[in-house]
PDB file of C-alpha atoms and ligand atoms in Angstrom:
ATOM      1  CA  MET A   1      85.034 104.612 116.585  1.00 90.00           C
ATOM      2  CA  THR A   2      84.991 102.189 113.670  1.00 96.00           C
ATOM      3  CA  PRO A   3      86.604  98.883 114.556  1.00 98.00           C
ATOM      4  CA  ALA A   4      89.430  97.348 112.516  1.00 98.00           C
ATOM      5  CA  VAL A   5      90.427  93.687 112.439  1.00 98.00           C
ATOM      6  CA  ILE A   6      93.995  93.222 113.644  1.00 99.00           C
ATOM      7  CA  ALA A   7      95.463  90.098 112.076  1.00 99.00           C
ATOM      8  CA  VAL A   8      98.609  88.656 113.598  1.00 98.00           C
ATOM      9  CA  ALA A   9     100.816  86.393 111.484  1.00 98.00           C
ATOM     10  CA  ILE A  10     102.659  84.712 114.296  1.00 98.00           C
ATOM     11  CA  THR A  11     105.243  82.463 112.598  1.00 97.00           C
ATOM     12  CA  GLY A  12     105.486  82.211 108.784  1.00 94.00           C
ATOM     13  CA  SER A  13     107.952  80.037 106.885  1.00 91.00           C
ATOM     14  CA  VAL A  14     111.057  82.143 107.092  1.00 91.00           C
ATOM     15  CA  PRO A  15     112.124  83.856 110.294  1.00 94.00           C
ATOM     16  CA  ARG A  16     114.073  81.464 112.489  1.00 95.00           C
ATOM     17  CA  LYS A  17     114.788  81.587 116.163  1.00 96.00           C
ATOM     18  CA  LYS A  18     118.328  82.589 115.263  1.00 97.00           C
ATOM     19  CA  ASP A  19     116.880  85.666 113.487  1.00 97.00           C
ATOM     20  CA  ASN A  20     114.664  86.519 116.445  1.00 98.00           C
ATOM     21  CA  PRO A  21     114.258  84.215 119.476  1.00 97.00           C
ATOM     22  CA  ALA A  22     110.687  85.503 119.912  1.00 98.00           C
ATOM     23  CA  VAL A  23     109.483  83.632 116.783  1.00 98.00           C
ATOM     24  CA  PRO A  24     107.135  80.894 118.073  1.00 98.00           C
ATOM     25  CA  VAL A  25     107.845  77.504 116.499  1.00 98.00           C
ATOM     26  CA  THR A  26     106.348  74.675 118.566  1.00 98.00           C
ATOM     27  CA  PRO A  27     102.556  74.505 118.889  1.00 98.00           C
ATOM     28  CA  ALA A  28     102.836  75.376 122.597  1.00 98.00           C
ATOM     29  CA  GLU A  29     104.918  78.472 121.805  1.00 98.00           C
ATOM     30  CA  GLN A  30     102.502  79.400 119.027  1.00 98.00           C
ATOM     31  CA  VAL A  31      99.455  79.185 121.304  1.00 98.00           C
ATOM     32  CA  GLU A  32     101.200  81.232 124.002  1.00 98.00           C
ATOM     33  CA  SER A  33     102.314  83.891 121.510  1.00 98.00           C
ATOM     34  CA  THR A  34      98.810  84.026 119.992  1.00 98.00           C
ATOM     35  CA  HIS A  35      97.259  84.429 123.418  1.00 98.00           C
ATOM     36  CA  GLN A  36      99.499  87.420 124.191  1.00 98.00           C
ATOM     37  CA  ALA A  37      98.626  88.952 120.811  1.00 98.00           C
ATOM     38  CA  TYR A  38      94.920  88.333 121.478  1.00 98.00           C
ATOM     39  CA  GLU A  39      95.155  90.111 124.821  1.00 98.00           C
ATOM     40  CA  ALA A  40      96.837  93.029 123.012  1.00 98.00           C
ATOM     41  CA  GLY A  41      93.930  93.340 120.539  1.00 98.00           C
ATOM     42  CA  ALA A  42      94.428  90.837 117.703  1.00 99.00           C
ATOM     43  CA  SER A  43      91.192  89.177 116.565  1.00 98.00           C
ATOM     44  CA  LEU A  44      92.574  86.994 113.762  1.00 98.00           C
ATOM     45  CA  VAL A  45      95.582  84.665 113.826  1.00 98.00           C
ATOM     46  CA  HIS A  46      97.323  83.539 110.618  1.00 98.00           C
ATOM     47  CA  ILE A  47      99.097  80.242 111.184  1.00 98.00           C
ATOM     48  CA  HIS A  48     101.970  78.350 109.560  1.00 97.00           C
ATOM     49  CA  VAL A  49     103.364  75.338 111.383  1.00 97.00           C
ATOM     50  CA  ARG A  50     106.947  74.107 111.578  1.00 96.00           C
ATOM     51  CA  ASN A  51     108.663  70.759 111.980  1.00 95.00           C
ATOM     52  CA  PRO A  52     110.956  70.335 115.018  1.00 94.00           C
ATOM     53  CA  ASP A  53     113.923  71.448 112.853  1.00 96.00           C
ATOM     54  CA  GLU A  54     111.951  74.669 112.083  1.00 96.00           C
ATOM     55  CA  SER A  55     111.344  73.724 108.432  1.00 94.00           C
ATOM     56  CA  PRO A  56     107.807  74.528 107.147  1.00 93.00           C
ATOM     57  CA  SER A  57     105.299  71.720 107.672  1.00 94.00           C
ATOM     58  CA  SER A  58     101.906  70.774 106.233  1.00 93.00           C
ATOM     59  CA  ASP A  59     101.182  68.248 108.987  1.00 94.00           C
ATOM     60  CA  PRO A  60      97.497  68.521 109.971  1.00 96.00           C
ATOM     61  CA  ALA A  61      98.372  67.188 113.449  1.00 97.00           C
ATOM     62  CA  LEU A  62     100.463  70.306 114.129  1.00 97.00           C
ATOM     63  CA  PHE A  63      97.755  72.623 112.783  1.00 98.00           C
ATOM     64  CA  ALA A  64      95.221  70.790 114.968  1.00 98.00           C
ATOM     65  CA  ARG A  65      97.267  71.397 118.127  1.00 98.00           C
ATOM     66  CA  VAL A  66      97.553  75.117 117.457  1.00 98.00           C
ATOM     67  CA  GLN A  67      93.881  75.387 116.491  1.00 98.00           C
ATOM     68  CA  GLU A  68      92.821  73.573 119.653  1.00 98.00           C
ATOM     69  CA  GLY A  69      94.967  75.805 121.860  1.00 98.00           C
ATOM     70  CA  VAL A  70      93.687  79.002 120.253  1.00 98.00           C
ATOM     71  CA  LEU A  71      90.045  77.886 120.551  1.00 98.00           C
ATOM     72  CA  LYS A  72      90.630  77.172 124.225  1.00 98.00           C
ATOM     73  CA  HIS A  73      92.653  80.226 125.249  1.00 98.00           C
ATOM     74  CA  CYS A  74      91.454  82.927 122.815  1.00 98.00           C
ATOM     75  CA  PRO A  75      87.635  82.732 122.740  1.00 97.00           C
ATOM     76  CA  GLY A  76      86.161  83.812 119.407  1.00 98.00           C
ATOM     77  CA  MET A  77      89.475  84.578 117.729  1.00 98.00           C
ATOM     78  CA  ILE A  78      89.401  83.920 113.973  1.00 98.00           C
ATOM     79  CA  VAL A  79      91.684  80.999 113.092  1.00 98.00           C
ATOM     80  CA  GLN A  80      93.252  81.275 109.654  1.00 98.00           C
ATOM     81  CA  PHE A  81      95.553  78.567 108.261  1.00 98.00           C
ATOM     82  CA  SER A  82      98.099  79.331 105.577  1.00 96.00           C
ATOM     83  CA  THR A  83      97.848  77.275 102.404  1.00 94.00           C
ATOM     84  CA  GLY A  84     100.879  79.028 100.987  1.00 87.00           C
ATOM     85  CA  GLY A  85     104.409  79.375 102.117  1.00 69.00           C
ATOM     86  CA  ARG A  86     107.784  78.300 100.985  1.00 70.00           C
ATOM     87  CA  GLY A  87     109.234  74.852 101.303  1.00 68.00           C
ATOM     88  CA  ARG A  88     105.975  72.920 101.171  1.00 74.00           C
ATOM     89  CA  ASP A  89     104.960  70.342  98.614  1.00 82.00           C
ATOM     90  CA  PRO A  90     102.152  71.995  96.563  1.00 82.00           C
ATOM     91  CA  ALA A  91      99.997  68.868  96.793  1.00 83.00           C
ATOM     92  CA  SER A  92     100.069  69.045 100.606  1.00 90.00           C
ATOM     93  CA  ARG A  93      99.295  72.742 101.034  1.00 92.00           C
ATOM     94  CA  GLY A  94      95.575  72.159 101.579  1.00 93.00           C
ATOM     95  CA  ASN A  95      95.960  69.119 103.865  1.00 93.00           C
ATOM     96  CA  ALA A  96      94.826  70.922 107.006  1.00 96.00           C
ATOM     97  CA  LEU A  97      91.600  72.291 105.482  1.00 97.00           C
ATOM     98  CA  VAL A  98      89.783  69.190 106.754  1.00 97.00           C
ATOM     99  CA  LEU A  99      90.162  70.746 110.226  1.00 98.00           C
ATOM    100  CA  ARG A 100      87.753  73.485 109.094  1.00 98.00           C
ATOM    101  CA  PRO A 101      89.555  76.583 110.331  1.00 98.00           C
ATOM    102  CA  ASP A 102      87.438  79.743 110.024  1.00 98.00           C
ATOM    103  CA  MET A 103      89.601  80.955 107.157  1.00 98.00           C
ATOM    104  CA  ALA A 104      92.562  79.995 105.026  1.00 98.00           C
ATOM    105  CA  SER A 105      94.862  82.112 102.916  1.00 97.00           C
ATOM    106  CA  LEU A 106      94.540  81.602  99.163  1.00 97.00           C
ATOM    107  CA  SER A 107      96.950  83.045  96.622  1.00 97.00           C
ATOM    108  CA  THR A 108      95.302  83.444  93.233  1.00 97.00           C
ATOM    109  CA  GLY A 109      98.419  83.686  91.083  1.00 97.00           C
ATOM    110  CA  SER A 110     102.165  83.127  90.916  1.00 96.00           C
ATOM    111  CA  VAL A 111     104.886  85.619  91.771  1.00 96.00           C
ATOM    112  CA  ASN A 112     108.647  85.859  92.252  1.00 95.00           C
ATOM    113  CA  PHE A 113     109.819  85.637  95.864  1.00 93.00           C
ATOM    114  CA  PRO A 114     113.318  86.397  97.201  1.00 92.00           C
ATOM    115  CA  ALA A 115     114.784  83.015  96.214  1.00 90.00           C
ATOM    116  CA  ILE A 116     112.003  81.026  94.518  1.00 91.00           C
ATOM    117  CA  VAL A 117     109.048  81.325  92.189  1.00 93.00           C
ATOM    118  CA  TYR A 118     105.982  81.144  94.408  1.00 93.00           C
ATOM    119  CA  GLU A 119     103.937  78.932  92.131  1.00 94.00           C
ATOM    120  CA  ASN A 120     100.169  79.118  92.196  1.00 95.00           C
ATOM    121  CA  GLY A 121      99.065  77.681  88.886  1.00 94.00           C
ATOM    122  CA  ALA A 122      95.411  77.940  87.882  1.00 95.00           C
ATOM    123  CA  ALA A 123      94.708  74.247  88.607  1.00 95.00           C
ATOM    124  CA  LEU A 124      96.173  74.442  92.127  1.00 95.00           C
ATOM    125  CA  VAL A 125      94.251  77.650  92.887  1.00 96.00           C
ATOM    126  CA  THR A 126      90.999  76.067  91.734  1.00 97.00           C
ATOM    127  CA  ASP A 127      91.732  72.907  93.722  1.00 96.00           C
ATOM    128  CA  LEU A 128      92.422  74.829  96.950  1.00 96.00           C
ATOM    129  CA  ALA A 129      89.348  77.046  96.457  1.00 97.00           C
ATOM    130  CA  THR A 130      87.195  73.959  95.819  1.00 97.00           C
ATOM    131  CA  ARG A 131      88.435  72.288  99.004  1.00 97.00           C
ATOM    132  CA  MET A 132      87.853  75.467 101.023  1.00 97.00           C
ATOM    133  CA  ALA A 133      84.287  75.689  99.703  1.00 97.00           C
ATOM    134  CA  ALA A 134      83.703  71.997 100.492  1.00 97.00           C
ATOM    135  CA  HIS A 135      84.856  72.430 104.110  1.00 97.00           C
ATOM    136  CA  GLY A 136      83.126  75.764 104.678  1.00 97.00           C
ATOM    137  CA  VAL A 137      86.459  77.598 105.048  1.00 98.00           C
ATOM    138  CA  ARG A 138      86.382  81.281 104.097  1.00 98.00           C
ATOM    139  CA  PRO A 139      89.310  82.310 101.921  1.00 98.00           C
ATOM    140  CA  GLU A 140      91.512  85.335 102.481  1.00 98.00           C
ATOM    141  CA  ILE A 141      92.747  86.224  99.022  1.00 98.00           C
ATOM    142  CA  GLU A 142      96.460  87.092  98.956  1.00 98.00           C
ATOM    143  CA  ILE A 143      97.238  89.709  96.322  1.00 98.00           C
ATOM    144  CA  PHE A 144     100.921  89.796  95.363  1.00 97.00           C
ATOM    145  CA  ASP A 145     100.237  91.355  91.958  1.00 97.00           C
ATOM    146  CA  LEU A 146      97.382  93.150  90.217  1.00 97.00           C
ATOM    147  CA  SER A 147      96.419  90.133  88.093  1.00 97.00           C
ATOM    148  CA  HIS A 148      95.648  88.231  91.301  1.00 98.00           C
ATOM    149  CA  ILE A 149      92.573  90.439  91.803  1.00 98.00           C
ATOM    150  CA  HIS A 150      91.283  89.079  88.510  1.00 98.00           C
ATOM    151  CA  GLY A 151      92.180  85.567  89.651  1.00 98.00           C
ATOM    152  CA  ALA A 152      89.865  86.117  92.611  1.00 98.00           C
ATOM    153  CA  ARG A 153      87.113  87.391  90.317  1.00 98.00           C
ATOM    154  CA  ARG A 154      87.358  84.184  88.277  1.00 98.00           C
ATOM    155  CA  LEU A 155      86.791  82.108  91.413  1.00 98.00           C
ATOM    156  CA  VAL A 156      83.659  84.151  92.160  1.00 98.00           C
ATOM    157  CA  GLU A 157      82.436  83.582  88.603  1.00 98.00           C
ATOM    158  CA  ALA A 158      83.130  79.851  88.958  1.00 97.00           C
ATOM    159  CA  GLY A 159      80.892  79.801  92.047  1.00 97.00           C
ATOM    160  CA  LEU A 160      83.781  78.845  94.352  1.00 97.00           C
ATOM    161  CA  MET A 161      83.393  81.855  96.626  1.00 96.00           C
ATOM    162  CA  ASP A 162      80.890  84.627  97.262  1.00 96.00           C
ATOM    163  CA  GLU A 163      81.146  88.179  95.968  1.00 96.00           C
ATOM    164  CA  ARG A 164      82.423  89.526  99.275  1.00 97.00           C
ATOM    165  CA  PRO A 165      85.791  87.866  99.824  1.00 97.00           C
ATOM    166  CA  HIS A 166      88.362  89.212 102.257  1.00 98.00           C
ATOM    167  CA  VAL A 167      91.393  90.423 100.345  1.00 98.00           C
ATOM    168  CA  GLN A 168      94.917  91.172 101.509  1.00 98.00           C
ATOM    169  CA  PHE A 169      97.432  93.170  99.495  1.00 98.00           C
ATOM    170  CA  VAL A 170     100.981  92.033 100.236  1.00 98.00           C
ATOM    171  CA  MET A 171     103.648  94.643  99.585  1.00 98.00           C
ATOM    172  CA  GLY A 172     107.390  94.696  99.948  1.00 97.00           C
ATOM    173  CA  VAL A 173     108.309  91.063  99.228  1.00 96.00           C
ATOM    174  CA  ARG A 174     111.661  91.260  97.450  1.00 95.00           C
ATOM    175  CA  ASN A 175     111.283  90.605  93.682  1.00 95.00           C
ATOM    176  CA  ALA A 176     107.491  91.051  93.939  1.00 96.00           C
ATOM    177  CA  MET A 177     105.382  94.203  94.384  1.00 96.00           C
ATOM    178  CA  PRO A 178     107.270  97.093  95.991  1.00 97.00           C
ATOM    179  CA  ALA A 179     105.786  98.806  99.034  1.00 98.00           C
ATOM    180  CA  GLU A 180     104.727 102.090  97.444  1.00 98.00           C
ATOM    181  CA  GLU A 181     101.680 104.036  98.540  1.00 98.00           C
ATOM    182  CA  HIS A 182     100.568 104.866  94.998  1.00 98.00           C
ATOM    183  CA  LEU A 183     100.569 101.146  94.156  1.00 98.00           C
ATOM    184  CA  LEU A 184      98.199 100.459  97.047  1.00 98.00           C
ATOM    185  CA  ALA A 185      95.914 103.159  95.629  1.00 98.00           C
ATOM    186  CA  ILE A 186      95.979 101.494  92.195  1.00 98.00           C
ATOM    187  CA  LEU A 187      95.297  98.044  93.636  1.00 98.00           C
ATOM    188  CA  LEU A 188      92.461  99.311  95.768  1.00 98.00           C
ATOM    189  CA  GLY A 189      90.910 101.130  92.803  1.00 98.00           C
ATOM    190  CA  GLU A 190      91.026  97.930  90.779  1.00 98.00           C
ATOM    191  CA  LEU A 191      89.594  95.862  93.646  1.00 98.00           C
ATOM    192  CA  ARG A 192      86.662  98.266  93.991  1.00 98.00           C
ATOM    193  CA  ARG A 193      86.000  98.021  90.262  1.00 98.00           C
ATOM    194  CA  VAL A 194      86.300  94.229  90.039  1.00 98.00           C
ATOM    195  CA  LEU A 195      85.038  93.065  93.461  1.00 98.00           C
ATOM    196  CA  PRO A 196      83.204  96.086  94.901  1.00 98.00           C
ATOM    197  CA  LYS A 197      81.869  94.209  97.943  1.00 98.00           C
ATOM    198  CA  ALA A 198      85.221  92.785  99.070  1.00 98.00           C
ATOM    199  CA  THR A 199      86.624  93.655 102.492  1.00 98.00           C
ATOM    200  CA  TRP A 200      90.348  94.371 102.540  1.00 98.00           C
ATOM    201  CA  THR A 201      93.549  94.692 104.477  1.00 98.00           C
ATOM    202  CA  ALA A 202      97.226  95.062 103.614  1.00 98.00           C
ATOM    203  CA  ALA A 203     100.505  93.569 104.792  1.00 98.00           C
ATOM    204  CA  GLY A 204     103.910  95.242 104.534  1.00 98.00           C
ATOM    205  CA  ILE A 205     107.008  93.073 104.738  1.00 98.00           C
ATOM    206  CA  GLY A 206     110.028  93.947 106.883  1.00 97.00           C
ATOM    207  CA  ALA A 207     110.549  97.630 107.585  1.00 96.00           C
ATOM    208  CA  ASN A 208     107.431  98.364 105.477  1.00 98.00           C
ATOM    209  CA  GLN A 209     105.094  96.870 108.080  1.00 98.00           C
ATOM    210  CA  MET A 210     104.068 100.032 109.916  1.00 98.00           C
ATOM    211  CA  ARG A 211     104.177 102.142 106.760  1.00 98.00           C
ATOM    212  CA  VAL A 212     101.650  99.885 105.007  1.00 98.00           C
ATOM    213  CA  ILE A 213      99.430  99.846 108.106  1.00 98.00           C
ATOM    214  CA  GLU A 214      99.341 103.668 107.947  1.00 98.00           C
ATOM    215  CA  TRP A 215      98.489 103.714 104.227  1.00 98.00           C
ATOM    216  CA  ALA A 216      95.735 101.130 104.747  1.00 98.00           C
ATOM    217  CA  LEU A 217      94.173 103.049 107.639  1.00 98.00           C
ATOM    218  CA  ARG A 218      94.302 106.276 105.627  1.00 98.00           C
ATOM    219  CA  ARG A 219      92.108 104.517 103.065  1.00 98.00           C
ATOM    220  CA  GLY A 220      89.636 103.049 105.543  1.00 98.00           C
ATOM    221  CA  ALA A 221      90.806  99.429 105.452  1.00 98.00           C
ATOM    222  CA  ASP A 222      88.681  96.838 107.251  1.00 98.00           C
ATOM    223  CA  GLY A 223      91.783  95.512 108.923  1.00 98.00           C
ATOM    224  CA  VAL A 224      95.540  95.660 109.305  1.00 98.00           C
ATOM    225  CA  ARG A 225      98.123  92.912 109.555  1.00 98.00           C
ATOM    226  CA  THR A 226     101.161  92.599 111.716  1.00 98.00           C
ATOM    227  CA  GLY A 227     103.262  89.841 113.260  1.00 98.00           C
ATOM    228  CA  LEU A 228     106.686  88.240 113.236  1.00 98.00           C
ATOM    229  CA  GLU A 229     106.024  86.366 109.971  1.00 98.00           C
ATOM    230  CA  ASP A 230     106.301  89.659 108.111  1.00 98.00           C
ATOM    231  CA  ASN A 231     108.658  91.674 110.292  1.00 98.00           C
ATOM    232  CA  ILE A 232     110.948  90.823 113.197  1.00 98.00           C
ATOM    233  CA  ARG A 233     112.058  94.353 114.172  1.00 98.00           C
ATOM    234  CA  VAL A 234     110.551  97.358 115.867  1.00 97.00           C
ATOM    235  CA  SER A 235     113.401  99.568 114.666  1.00 95.00           C
ATOM    236  CA  ARG A 236     116.603  99.235 112.695  1.00 93.00           C
ATOM    237  CA  ASP A 237     118.523  98.176 115.773  1.00 95.00           C
ATOM    238  CA  ARG A 238     115.922  96.522 117.970  1.00 98.00           C
ATOM    239  CA  LEU A 239     114.235  93.146 117.500  1.00 98.00           C
ATOM    240  CA  ALA A 240     110.541  92.837 118.354  1.00 98.00           C
ATOM    241  CA  SER A 241     110.165  91.130 121.726  1.00 98.00           C
ATOM    242  CA  SER A 242     106.933  89.324 120.790  1.00 98.00           C
ATOM    243  CA  ASN A 243     103.991  89.242 118.416  1.00 98.00           C
ATOM    244  CA  ALA A 244     102.079  91.144 121.101  1.00 98.00           C
ATOM    245  CA  GLU A 245     104.529  94.032 120.908  1.00 98.00           C
ATOM    246  CA  LEU A 246     103.836  94.346 117.171  1.00 98.00           C
ATOM    247  CA  VAL A 247     100.074  94.181 117.840  1.00 98.00           C
ATOM    248  CA  ARG A 248     100.442  97.041 120.336  1.00 98.00           C
ATOM    249  CA  LEU A 249     102.138  99.137 117.624  1.00 98.00           C
ATOM    250  CA  ALA A 250      99.210  98.381 115.299  1.00 98.00           C
ATOM    251  CA  THR A 251      96.729  99.335 118.028  1.00 98.00           C
ATOM    252  CA  ALA A 252      98.531 102.659 118.459  1.00 98.00           C
ATOM    253  CA  ALA A 253      98.268 103.267 114.698  1.00 98.00           C
ATOM    254  CA  LEU A 254      94.513 102.577 114.858  1.00 98.00           C
ATOM    255  CA  ASP A 255      94.249 105.090 117.649  1.00 98.00           C
ATOM    256  CA  ARG A 256      95.970 107.766 115.555  1.00 98.00           C
ATOM    257  CA  HIS A 257      93.339 107.192 112.861  1.00 98.00           C
ATOM    258  CA  GLY A 258      90.353 107.278 115.206  1.00 98.00           C
ATOM    259  CA  ARG A 259      89.854 103.507 114.975  1.00 98.00           C
ATOM    260  CA  ARG A 260      89.961 100.759 117.586  1.00 98.00           C
ATOM    261  CA  ALA A 261      90.709  97.055 117.597  1.00 98.00           C
ATOM    262  CA  ALA A 262      87.662  94.975 116.653  1.00 98.00           C
ATOM    263  CA  THR A 263      86.533  92.410 119.191  1.00 98.00           C
ATOM    264  CA  PRO A 264      86.527  88.836 117.860  1.00 98.00           C
ATOM    265  CA  MET A 265      82.724  89.013 117.569  1.00 97.00           C
ATOM    266  CA  GLU A 266      82.911  92.252 115.557  1.00 98.00           C
ATOM    267  CA  ALA A 267      85.726  90.852 113.423  1.00 98.00           C
ATOM    268  CA  ARG A 268      83.602  87.811 112.577  1.00 98.00           C
ATOM    269  CA  ARG A 269      80.699  90.000 111.563  1.00 98.00           C
ATOM    270  CA  MET A 270      82.907  92.269 109.450  1.00 98.00           C
ATOM    271  CA  LEU A 271      84.462  89.352 107.555  1.00 98.00           C
ATOM    272  CA  GLY A 272      81.216  87.461 107.028  1.00 96.00           C
ATOM    273  CA  LEU A 273      81.977  84.641 109.445  1.00 97.00           C
ATOM    274  CA  ALA A 274      79.581  82.872 111.743  1.00 86.00           C
ATOM    275  CA  ALA A 275      79.782  83.680 115.440  1.00 85.00           C
ATOM    276  CA  ALA A 276      82.109  81.356 117.370  1.00 79.00           C
ATOM    277  CA  ASP A 277      80.558  78.255 118.968  1.00 69.00           C
TER     278      ASP A 277
HETATM  279 ZN1   ZN B   1     101.684  83.396 105.857  1.00 95.25          ZN
END
């Protein structure tokens, strides 16, 4: 069976404990939630950190605590920091890259979000990509719109990343790209034309989470993404009990498609990362 990288986005900027008490907010909660997800089959963790009042934070000290806990309790797991997210000062979004996580998310263009413009101007994108290259951090390119694929291509041409980036299509953010299967097909066609060596995955927001996982697996994606950042429910009337529960749903989807969860070692190989220390 071909392995698939299960990425778990444990926290994000938006869901609060009042929305779902299972959302991990303190570094200790985040490490514990990641460990459960790791045991359930996740090989990559996507991390945002929060201040004590749950507002989004860029504090490298918080990122460091989560990174340290994951390294200790989840051997080999790929650590990916977010450089995006709402409510953060743009100038501070790359502050934690000095900690050299394995990967960091990188949005290559701007897009409308539910209540804000998610601004990723060309200068900021270049700055973040330059800092990632300087610290040996592999980017995961976040595609919120078709033009963002071309934004990624420009970074390759500028020598800021190699020709085999890992790309994630994000579908179902309100005011941005709708979660429609034919749109995933169009995006994937364009990615294969513009960056034929790229590996890819897709994220569906809210009730689209499992739907997008299915569409991605149907098209042979290298990975899938789940987690409470994107979706806090397992059904219309039941909240997810943990990130691990969402990972188990992803694992079941893999099974239906004749795939299995990649081990951390396999995931590293697939995404062009060095083996863990
Ligand atoms: Zn995120």
